[in-house]
Amino acid sequence: MEYLNRLLANELELENTSNLIQKIMFDIIFQHVQDMVFVMKVEKGPKFRYLFVNESGMQKAKLSIDALGKTLQEVLPMEIAQSLQKNYEKLLRKKEIFLFEDQFFVDGGRKIYGETILTPVYNDEKSISYIVAITRDITQWSIEKNKIIESEQKYRSIVNNNLDAIFRISPEGKILEANPAATLLTGYSEKQMTNRNIYDWIIDQDLEKFKTLLEKTCFGYALESLDCKIMHRKGAQLIVHIKTVPIVVHEEISGLYVILKDLSDQAKNMEMIKFMAFHDQLTGLLNRRALHEHLNEHIFSPSSKTNEFALITIDLDRFKYLNDTLGHLAGDQILKRVAERLLRFQNERCYVYRVGGDEFNILLLHSGRKKADIIVRKVFSAFSQSFYLNSQEYFISPSIGISMYPNDGKDAEMLIKNADEALYRVKERGKAHYQFYRTEMNSVFTNVVTLETHLRKAIDKSELSLYYQPQVNTATGEVKNFEALLRWKDREFGDISPSNFIPLAEDTGLIISIGYWVIENACRQIKTWNALGYNDIHVAINISPKQFQHPNLVQFIQSMIKKYTIQASSLGIEITESAMNDTKETIPILRKVKELGISISVDDFGTGYSSLNYIKRFPIDILKIDQSFIRDILVDEKDAAITSTIIHLGKSLGLEVVAEGVENLKQVEFLSKAQCYKIQGFYYSKPLPADEIEQQFLAKNMLKQ
């Protein structure tokens, strides 16, 4: 460089070229160089005085020709002058080329970034006489640089503060960088992980799948996997969600980002949610949803056509009474004890469920009727032992219904329904035993719920009606007494037997509203007949045991008699022996009925726990001999003797006796001989609607008179 300088100097000294070259160089520096060039004279102080400024410097620094010969402080704003002063002084101290960056504003407030190189010029005494300052506009470069820095900082902020572990790896799997979350996830520091292979943390079972994931990502695809496990430093396996992203620089994949989201707690929560979804909260047993899942699983399995199984439905007898008496907390404890006993039967082929309340199910796989029978007997044996609660002993019996796949249903709903139907029949017949489903159980209705739904709407739809069965006086031939019998003709199912809907009405409490409907319509019919001139008639209505205990019964009967302006003697009530069990409540009710002038009959006499004390203490007018005795009086000596005894007993006590269910002449002759002259049965007439009663009996009575 020094040689070139001397060569240039020699050339410039040549007279012919010196002035020309100097002029060209000066012109280039002054007019054409885009960098700002300043030549500053160094004076004592130190002070720095403008000696030379090129055209670019004049324009960009907004200097005029007047600036030449003046100091920094005389030309520039104080803040800028002070900043330059410090940098120039720094050059004097360093005594070597010095570079610095600064910024300033131009018209419109636009910020300009500058990079300045200060070069000292020494005199013969080796001291700095001049400083050459060349300032380059680096605004665009600075903006780009700041953008890169900002982008880098944003990236760093996202990566370093991300809750998910982020690894930057090479295409071969070497870890180049890891964020703080990665150290928390793996238990290793970033230094311990750097330059190690990420495959070291993947468990063997998932390694091939993970390698395939990275290989595909190296082809430019961002991918995800939801079920990968990694190994923590302390040996624990963590479930992670993995996302891989290719790093593309100049259209080349230089590496990968591997993002790991820890799903371990979420997996535990999911397991807990799944457990809660398929298990009963109180007992821990499988629940109704699990039962449906398991039934469908086995019904639709490939081997379902050859493997039968049993569905056992268990209901605890009188548990509601126990729950109401002891309280719900005690009831819950008993349910837990029941669950513990039933769990003894659970194994890989036997599953136990609590589907609600006091109802449990057992699914017995690969089982025929014989094996199901054995298991059910063992269940009863488990309940033969008492339950202890708060030092008190309690006995609980189960009622059980069983349906068999595929004979009793080929889908879950039908199997459950038919097992419930079998259970319903057990409850209907006295509880504490078990029964397999039989096809005829559902011969009329798809289920009891359907029947109940229709029954609740029967009154509003005017589907109920009263039929009347005459009671014939065989001594006189007169027909003045009738029993009102309820009939139901459903719009969908047609005529429904009272033996089907009356017990349901009792169980659901609908019998109260239905009973009131019967009382009112019987009174209305009596009024209609009275208006037609049939005054000397008597209609008996059946009162359910539940309705008999209802506090408003007597008041309602009285209001109906008044509403329809009929004689109380035209009305009678029939009650069964079961309604008279509680003598303290029964006697006052019967006396109030009697005070109204209404006759009282004991229906189905002799079939319950009959007591002569009832007849003695209660204001009864009529005994009705049940048809179960009448049916065989001609062939069974005991039935004949019982019937004769009841007739004699009634006569002796001054009670009228009526025989029900009489179907032939021989029975009429036997009863007449035994001095029972009131006969009711198909021999004379089946129950008939009111208009037919008028035509066949009431009109004839009028003619006889």
Short mmCIF file of N, CA and C in Angstrom, two decimals, residues 499-609:
data_model
loop_
_atom_site.label_atom_id
_atom_site.label_comp_id
_atom_site.label_asym_id
_atom_site.label_seq_id
_atom_site.Cartn_x
_atom_site.Cartn_y
_atom_site.Cartn_z
N SER A 499 -107.17 -56.63 34.50
CA SER A 499 -106.08 -57.33 35.19
C SER A 499 -104.72 -56.80 34.77
N ASN A 500 -104.67 -56.12 33.63
CA ASN A 500 -103.42 -55.51 33.18
C ASN A 500 -103.25 -54.08 33.67
N PHE A 501 -104.32 -53.29 33.65
CA PHE A 501 -104.12 -51.88 33.96
C PHE A 501 -104.47 -51.49 35.41
N ILE A 502 -105.30 -52.25 36.09
CA ILE A 502 -105.64 -51.90 37.47
C ILE A 502 -104.42 -52.02 38.40
N PRO A 503 -103.64 -53.14 38.35
CA PRO A 503 -102.44 -53.20 39.20
C PRO A 503 -101.45 -52.07 38.90
N LEU A 504 -101.33 -51.69 37.63
CA LEU A 504 -100.43 -50.59 37.27
C LEU A 504 -100.94 -49.27 37.84
N ALA A 505 -102.24 -49.07 37.78
CA ALA A 505 -102.83 -47.86 38.35
C ALA A 505 -102.59 -47.79 39.85
N GLU A 506 -102.62 -48.95 40.50
CA GLU A 506 -102.33 -49.02 41.94
C GLU A 506 -100.89 -48.62 42.21
N ASP A 507 -99.95 -49.19 41.43
CA ASP A 507 -98.53 -48.94 41.65
C ASP A 507 -98.15 -47.49 41.40
N THR A 508 -98.76 -46.88 40.42
CA THR A 508 -98.38 -45.52 40.03
C THR A 508 -99.17 -44.43 40.75
N GLY A 509 -100.21 -44.81 41.49
CA GLY A 509 -101.04 -43.82 42.16
C GLY A 509 -102.14 -43.26 41.27
N LEU A 510 -102.19 -43.70 40.03
CA LEU A 510 -103.24 -43.22 39.11
C LEU A 510 -104.62 -43.68 39.56
N ILE A 511 -104.65 -44.71 40.42
CA ILE A 511 -105.93 -45.25 40.87
C ILE A 511 -106.77 -44.21 41.60
N ILE A 512 -106.13 -43.22 42.19
CA ILE A 512 -106.87 -42.17 42.92
C ILE A 512 -107.72 -41.36 41.95
N SER A 513 -107.08 -40.81 40.91
CA SER A 513 -107.84 -40.00 39.95
C SER A 513 -108.84 -40.86 39.18
N ILE A 514 -108.44 -42.09 38.84
CA ILE A 514 -109.36 -42.98 38.13
C ILE A 514 -110.55 -43.33 39.02
N GLY A 515 -110.27 -43.58 40.30
CA GLY A 515 -111.35 -43.91 41.24
C GLY A 515 -112.37 -42.79 41.37
N TYR A 516 -111.87 -41.55 41.42
CA TYR A 516 -112.78 -40.41 41.49
C TYR A 516 -113.61 -40.31 40.21
N TRP A 517 -112.97 -40.61 39.08
CA TRP A 517 -113.71 -40.60 37.81
C TRP A 517 -114.84 -41.63 37.85
N VAL A 518 -114.58 -42.81 38.41
CA VAL A 518 -115.59 -43.87 38.51
C VAL A 518 -116.75 -43.43 39.39
N ILE A 519 -116.43 -42.84 40.55
CA ILE A 519 -117.48 -42.39 41.47
C ILE A 519 -118.39 -41.37 40.80
N GLU A 520 -117.79 -40.37 40.15
CA GLU A 520 -118.60 -39.32 39.52
C GLU A 520 -119.45 -39.87 38.39
N ASN A 521 -118.91 -40.72 37.56
CA ASN A 521 -119.67 -41.24 36.43
C ASN A 521 -120.75 -42.23 36.85
N ALA A 522 -120.52 -42.94 37.94
CA ALA A 522 -121.57 -43.82 38.47
C ALA A 522 -122.74 -42.98 38.98
N CYS A 523 -122.42 -41.88 39.69
CA CYS A 523 -123.47 -40.99 40.19
C CYS A 523 -124.23 -40.33 39.03
N ARG A 524 -123.49 -39.94 37.99
CA ARG A 524 -124.13 -39.35 36.83
C ARG A 524 -125.09 -40.34 36.16
N GLN A 525 -124.68 -41.62 36.10
CA GLN A 525 -125.53 -42.64 35.47
C GLN A 525 -126.78 -42.91 36.30
N ILE A 526 -126.61 -42.91 37.63
CA ILE A 526 -127.79 -43.08 38.49
C ILE A 526 -128.80 -41.97 38.25
N LYS A 527 -128.30 -40.73 38.15
CA LYS A 527 -129.19 -39.60 37.89
C LYS A 527 -129.91 -39.76 36.55
N THR A 528 -129.17 -40.22 35.52
CA THR A 528 -129.77 -40.44 34.20
C THR A 528 -130.89 -41.47 34.28
N TRP A 529 -130.62 -42.57 34.99
CA TRP A 529 -131.65 -43.61 35.13
C TRP A 529 -132.84 -43.11 35.95
N ASN A 530 -132.55 -42.33 36.98
CA ASN A 530 -133.66 -41.77 37.76
C ASN A 530 -134.55 -40.90 36.90
N ALA A 531 -133.93 -40.13 36.01
CA ALA A 531 -134.69 -39.25 35.12
C ALA A 531 -135.57 -40.04 34.16
N LEU A 532 -135.15 -41.27 33.85
CA LEU A 532 -135.93 -42.14 32.97
C LEU A 532 -137.00 -42.91 33.73
N GLY A 533 -137.05 -42.69 35.06
CA GLY A 533 -138.08 -43.35 35.86
C GLY A 533 -137.59 -44.58 36.59
N TYR A 534 -136.32 -44.91 36.47
CA TYR A 534 -135.78 -46.08 37.18
C TYR A 534 -135.22 -45.60 38.51
N ASN A 535 -136.10 -45.56 39.51
CA ASN A 535 -135.72 -44.98 40.80
C ASN A 535 -135.23 -46.02 41.81
N ASP A 536 -135.83 -47.16 41.77
CA ASP A 536 -135.50 -48.18 42.79
C ASP A 536 -134.32 -49.03 42.31
N ILE A 537 -133.16 -48.39 42.18
CA ILE A 537 -131.97 -49.12 41.72
C ILE A 537 -130.81 -48.86 42.68
N HIS A 538 -129.79 -49.72 42.59
CA HIS A 538 -128.64 -49.60 43.48
C HIS A 538 -127.38 -49.97 42.67
N VAL A 539 -126.39 -49.08 42.68
CA VAL A 539 -125.15 -49.30 41.93
C VAL A 539 -123.98 -49.34 42.92
N ALA A 540 -123.21 -50.43 42.88
CA ALA A 540 -122.04 -50.58 43.75
C ALA A 540 -120.77 -50.31 42.95
N ILE A 541 -119.86 -49.54 43.54
CA ILE A 541 -118.59 -49.25 42.89
C ILE A 541 -117.45 -49.79 43.74
N ASN A 542 -116.39 -50.23 43.06
CA ASN A 542 -115.23 -50.79 43.76
C ASN A 542 -114.29 -49.66 44.18
N ILE A 543 -113.88 -49.73 45.44
CA ILE A 543 -112.94 -48.74 45.98
C ILE A 543 -111.61 -49.44 46.25
N SER A 544 -110.55 -48.93 45.61
CA SER A 544 -109.20 -49.48 45.80
C SER A 544 -108.73 -49.25 47.24
N PRO A 545 -107.90 -50.18 47.79
CA PRO A 545 -107.35 -49.97 49.14
C PRO A 545 -106.61 -48.64 49.27
N LYS A 546 -105.89 -48.24 48.20
CA LYS A 546 -105.16 -46.96 48.27
C LYS A 546 -106.13 -45.78 48.31
N GLN A 547 -107.19 -45.88 47.53
CA GLN A 547 -108.15 -44.78 47.51
C GLN A 547 -108.96 -44.75 48.81
N PHE A 548 -109.16 -45.93 49.36
CA PHE A 548 -109.94 -46.01 50.59
C PHE A 548 -109.27 -45.22 51.72
N GLN A 549 -107.92 -45.18 51.71
CA GLN A 549 -107.19 -44.46 52.75
C GLN A 549 -107.03 -42.97 52.42
N HIS A 550 -107.51 -42.55 51.25
CA HIS A 550 -107.34 -41.15 50.86
C HIS A 550 -108.24 -40.26 51.72
N PRO A 551 -107.70 -39.19 52.29
CA PRO A 551 -108.48 -38.37 53.24
C PRO A 551 -109.72 -37.70 52.66
N ASN A 552 -109.77 -37.50 51.35
CA ASN A 552 -110.90 -36.78 50.74
C ASN A 552 -111.98 -37.70 50.18
N LEU A 553 -111.85 -39.02 50.41
CA LEU A 553 -112.78 -39.96 49.78
C LEU A 553 -114.23 -39.68 50.18
N VAL A 554 -114.51 -39.67 51.46
CA VAL A 554 -115.90 -39.52 51.92
C VAL A 554 -116.45 -38.17 51.49
N GLN A 555 -115.63 -37.13 51.60
CA GLN A 555 -116.07 -35.79 51.20
C GLN A 555 -116.40 -35.75 49.72
N PHE A 556 -115.59 -36.43 48.90
CA PHE A 556 -115.84 -36.43 47.46
C PHE A 556 -117.14 -37.17 47.13
N ILE A 557 -117.35 -38.33 47.76
CA ILE A 557 -118.59 -39.08 47.51
C ILE A 557 -119.81 -38.23 47.87
N GLN A 558 -119.70 -37.55 49.00
CA GLN A 558 -120.81 -36.70 49.44
C GLN A 558 -121.06 -35.57 48.44
N SER A 559 -119.98 -34.99 47.91
CA SER A 559 -120.14 -33.88 46.96
C SER A 559 -120.76 -34.38 45.66
N MET A 560 -120.47 -35.61 45.23
CA MET A 560 -121.05 -36.15 44.00
C MET A 560 -122.54 -36.47 44.19
N ILE A 561 -122.88 -36.96 45.36
CA ILE A 561 -124.30 -37.23 45.64
C ILE A 561 -125.10 -35.93 45.57
N LYS A 562 -124.49 -34.88 46.13
CA LYS A 562 -125.15 -33.58 46.12
C LYS A 562 -125.18 -32.98 44.72
N LYS A 563 -124.08 -33.12 43.99
CA LYS A 563 -123.99 -32.55 42.65
C LYS A 563 -125.03 -33.14 41.71
N TYR A 564 -125.26 -34.45 41.80
CA TYR A 564 -126.18 -35.12 40.88
C TYR A 564 -127.56 -35.39 41.52
N THR A 565 -127.74 -34.85 42.73
CA THR A 565 -129.04 -34.93 43.43
C THR A 565 -129.63 -36.35 43.37
N ILE A 566 -128.86 -37.30 43.87
CA ILE A 566 -129.35 -38.68 43.92
C ILE A 566 -129.45 -39.11 45.37
N GLN A 567 -130.21 -40.20 45.61
CA GLN A 567 -130.33 -40.76 46.94
C GLN A 567 -129.05 -41.51 47.29
N ALA A 568 -128.54 -41.30 48.51
CA ALA A 568 -127.34 -42.02 48.94
C ALA A 568 -127.56 -43.52 48.94
N SER A 569 -128.80 -43.94 49.16
CA SER A 569 -129.11 -45.37 49.19
C SER A 569 -128.98 -46.01 47.81
N SER A 570 -128.91 -45.19 46.77
CA SER A 570 -128.73 -45.72 45.41
C SER A 570 -127.28 -46.13 45.14
N LEU A 571 -126.41 -45.76 46.06
CA LEU A 571 -124.98 -45.97 45.85
C LEU A 571 -124.42 -46.92 46.90
N GLY A 572 -123.51 -47.76 46.48
CA GLY A 572 -122.83 -48.65 47.41
C GLY A 572 -121.35 -48.71 47.07
N ILE A 573 -120.56 -49.06 48.06
CA ILE A 573 -119.13 -49.24 47.79
C ILE A 573 -118.73 -50.67 48.12
N GLU A 574 -117.76 -51.19 47.33
CA GLU A 574 -117.23 -52.52 47.59
C GLU A 574 -115.74 -52.39 47.90
N ILE A 575 -115.35 -52.95 49.04
CA ILE A 575 -113.94 -52.92 49.43
C ILE A 575 -113.46 -54.35 49.65
N THR A 576 -112.16 -54.54 49.47
CA THR A 576 -111.59 -55.87 49.70
C THR A 576 -111.13 -55.97 51.15
N GLU A 577 -110.83 -57.20 51.57
CA GLU A 577 -110.40 -57.41 52.95
C GLU A 577 -109.08 -56.71 53.25
N SER A 578 -108.24 -56.56 52.23
CA SER A 578 -106.94 -55.91 52.46
C SER A 578 -107.10 -54.45 52.86
N ALA A 579 -108.22 -53.83 52.48
CA ALA A 579 -108.46 -52.43 52.83
C ALA A 579 -108.80 -52.27 54.30
N MET A 580 -109.08 -53.39 54.98
CA MET A 580 -109.52 -53.31 56.37
C MET A 580 -108.44 -53.72 57.35
N ASN A 581 -107.19 -53.84 56.88
CA ASN A 581 -106.11 -54.28 57.77
C ASN A 581 -105.86 -53.32 58.92
N ASP A 582 -105.88 -52.02 58.63
CA ASP A 582 -105.63 -51.02 59.67
C ASP A 582 -106.97 -50.58 60.25
N THR A 583 -107.35 -51.24 61.33
CA THR A 583 -108.69 -50.99 61.90
C THR A 583 -108.85 -49.57 62.43
N LYS A 584 -107.75 -48.97 62.94
CA LYS A 584 -107.85 -47.63 63.50
C LYS A 584 -108.28 -46.62 62.45
N GLU A 585 -107.81 -46.79 61.21
CA GLU A 585 -108.19 -45.86 60.15
C GLU A 585 -109.46 -46.30 59.43
N THR A 586 -109.67 -47.61 59.33
CA THR A 586 -110.79 -48.13 58.54
C THR A 586 -112.14 -47.86 59.19
N ILE A 587 -112.24 -48.12 60.48
CA ILE A 587 -113.55 -47.99 61.17
C ILE A 587 -114.11 -46.58 61.04
N PRO A 588 -113.34 -45.50 61.30
CA PRO A 588 -113.91 -44.15 61.14
C PRO A 588 -114.38 -43.86 59.72
N ILE A 589 -113.62 -44.33 58.72
CA ILE A 589 -114.01 -44.07 57.33
C ILE A 589 -115.32 -44.79 57.01
N LEU A 590 -115.42 -46.06 57.40
CA LEU A 590 -116.64 -46.83 57.12
C LEU A 590 -117.86 -46.22 57.82
N ARG A 591 -117.66 -45.75 59.02
CA ARG A 591 -118.78 -45.15 59.75
C ARG A 591 -119.26 -43.88 59.06
N LYS A 592 -118.31 -43.07 58.55
CA LYS A 592 -118.69 -41.85 57.83
C LYS A 592 -119.46 -42.20 56.56
N VAL A 593 -119.00 -43.25 55.85
CA VAL A 593 -119.71 -43.69 54.64
C VAL A 593 -121.11 -44.16 55.00
N LYS A 594 -121.18 -44.90 56.10
CA LYS A 594 -122.48 -45.44 56.54
C LYS A 594 -123.44 -44.32 56.93
N GLU A 595 -122.89 -43.27 57.53
CA GLU A 595 -123.73 -42.14 57.94
C GLU A 595 -124.35 -41.43 56.74
N LEU A 596 -123.67 -41.52 55.57
CA LEU A 596 -124.22 -40.92 54.36
C LEU A 596 -125.42 -41.71 53.83
N GLY A 597 -125.58 -42.97 54.32
CA GLY A 597 -126.67 -43.82 53.83
C GLY A 597 -126.22 -44.75 52.71
N ILE A 598 -124.93 -44.93 52.55
CA ILE A 598 -124.37 -45.78 51.49
C ILE A 598 -124.10 -47.17 52.05
N SER A 599 -124.46 -48.20 51.28
CA SER A 599 -124.22 -49.58 51.73
C SER A 599 -122.77 -49.97 51.50
N ILE A 600 -122.30 -50.93 52.30
CA ILE A 600 -120.89 -51.35 52.24
C ILE A 600 -120.83 -52.85 52.02
N SER A 601 -120.07 -53.25 50.97
CA SER A 601 -119.90 -54.66 50.66
C SER A 601 -118.44 -55.05 50.84
N VAL A 602 -118.22 -56.29 51.29
CA VAL A 602 -116.86 -56.85 51.33
C VAL A 602 -116.72 -57.75 50.11
N ASP A 603 -115.86 -57.33 49.17
CA ASP A 603 -115.69 -58.06 47.92
C ASP A 603 -114.70 -59.20 48.10
N ASP A 604 -114.88 -60.27 47.30
CA ASP A 604 -113.96 -61.43 47.31
C ASP A 604 -113.81 -62.00 48.71
N PHE A 605 -114.92 -62.08 49.45
CA PHE A 605 -114.85 -62.54 50.83
C PHE A 605 -114.34 -63.98 50.87
N GLY A 606 -113.40 -64.22 51.81
CA GLY A 606 -112.87 -65.56 52.00
C GLY A 606 -111.54 -65.79 51.32
N THR A 607 -111.09 -64.83 50.47
CA THR A 607 -109.82 -65.05 49.75
C THR A 607 -108.64 -64.42 50.48
N GLY A 608 -108.92 -63.47 51.36
CA GLY A 608 -107.82 -62.82 52.09
C GLY A 608 -107.68 -63.42 53.48
N TYR A 609 -107.11 -62.62 54.38
CA TYR A 609 -106.96 -63.08 55.75
C TYR A 609 -108.24 -62.71 56.51
#
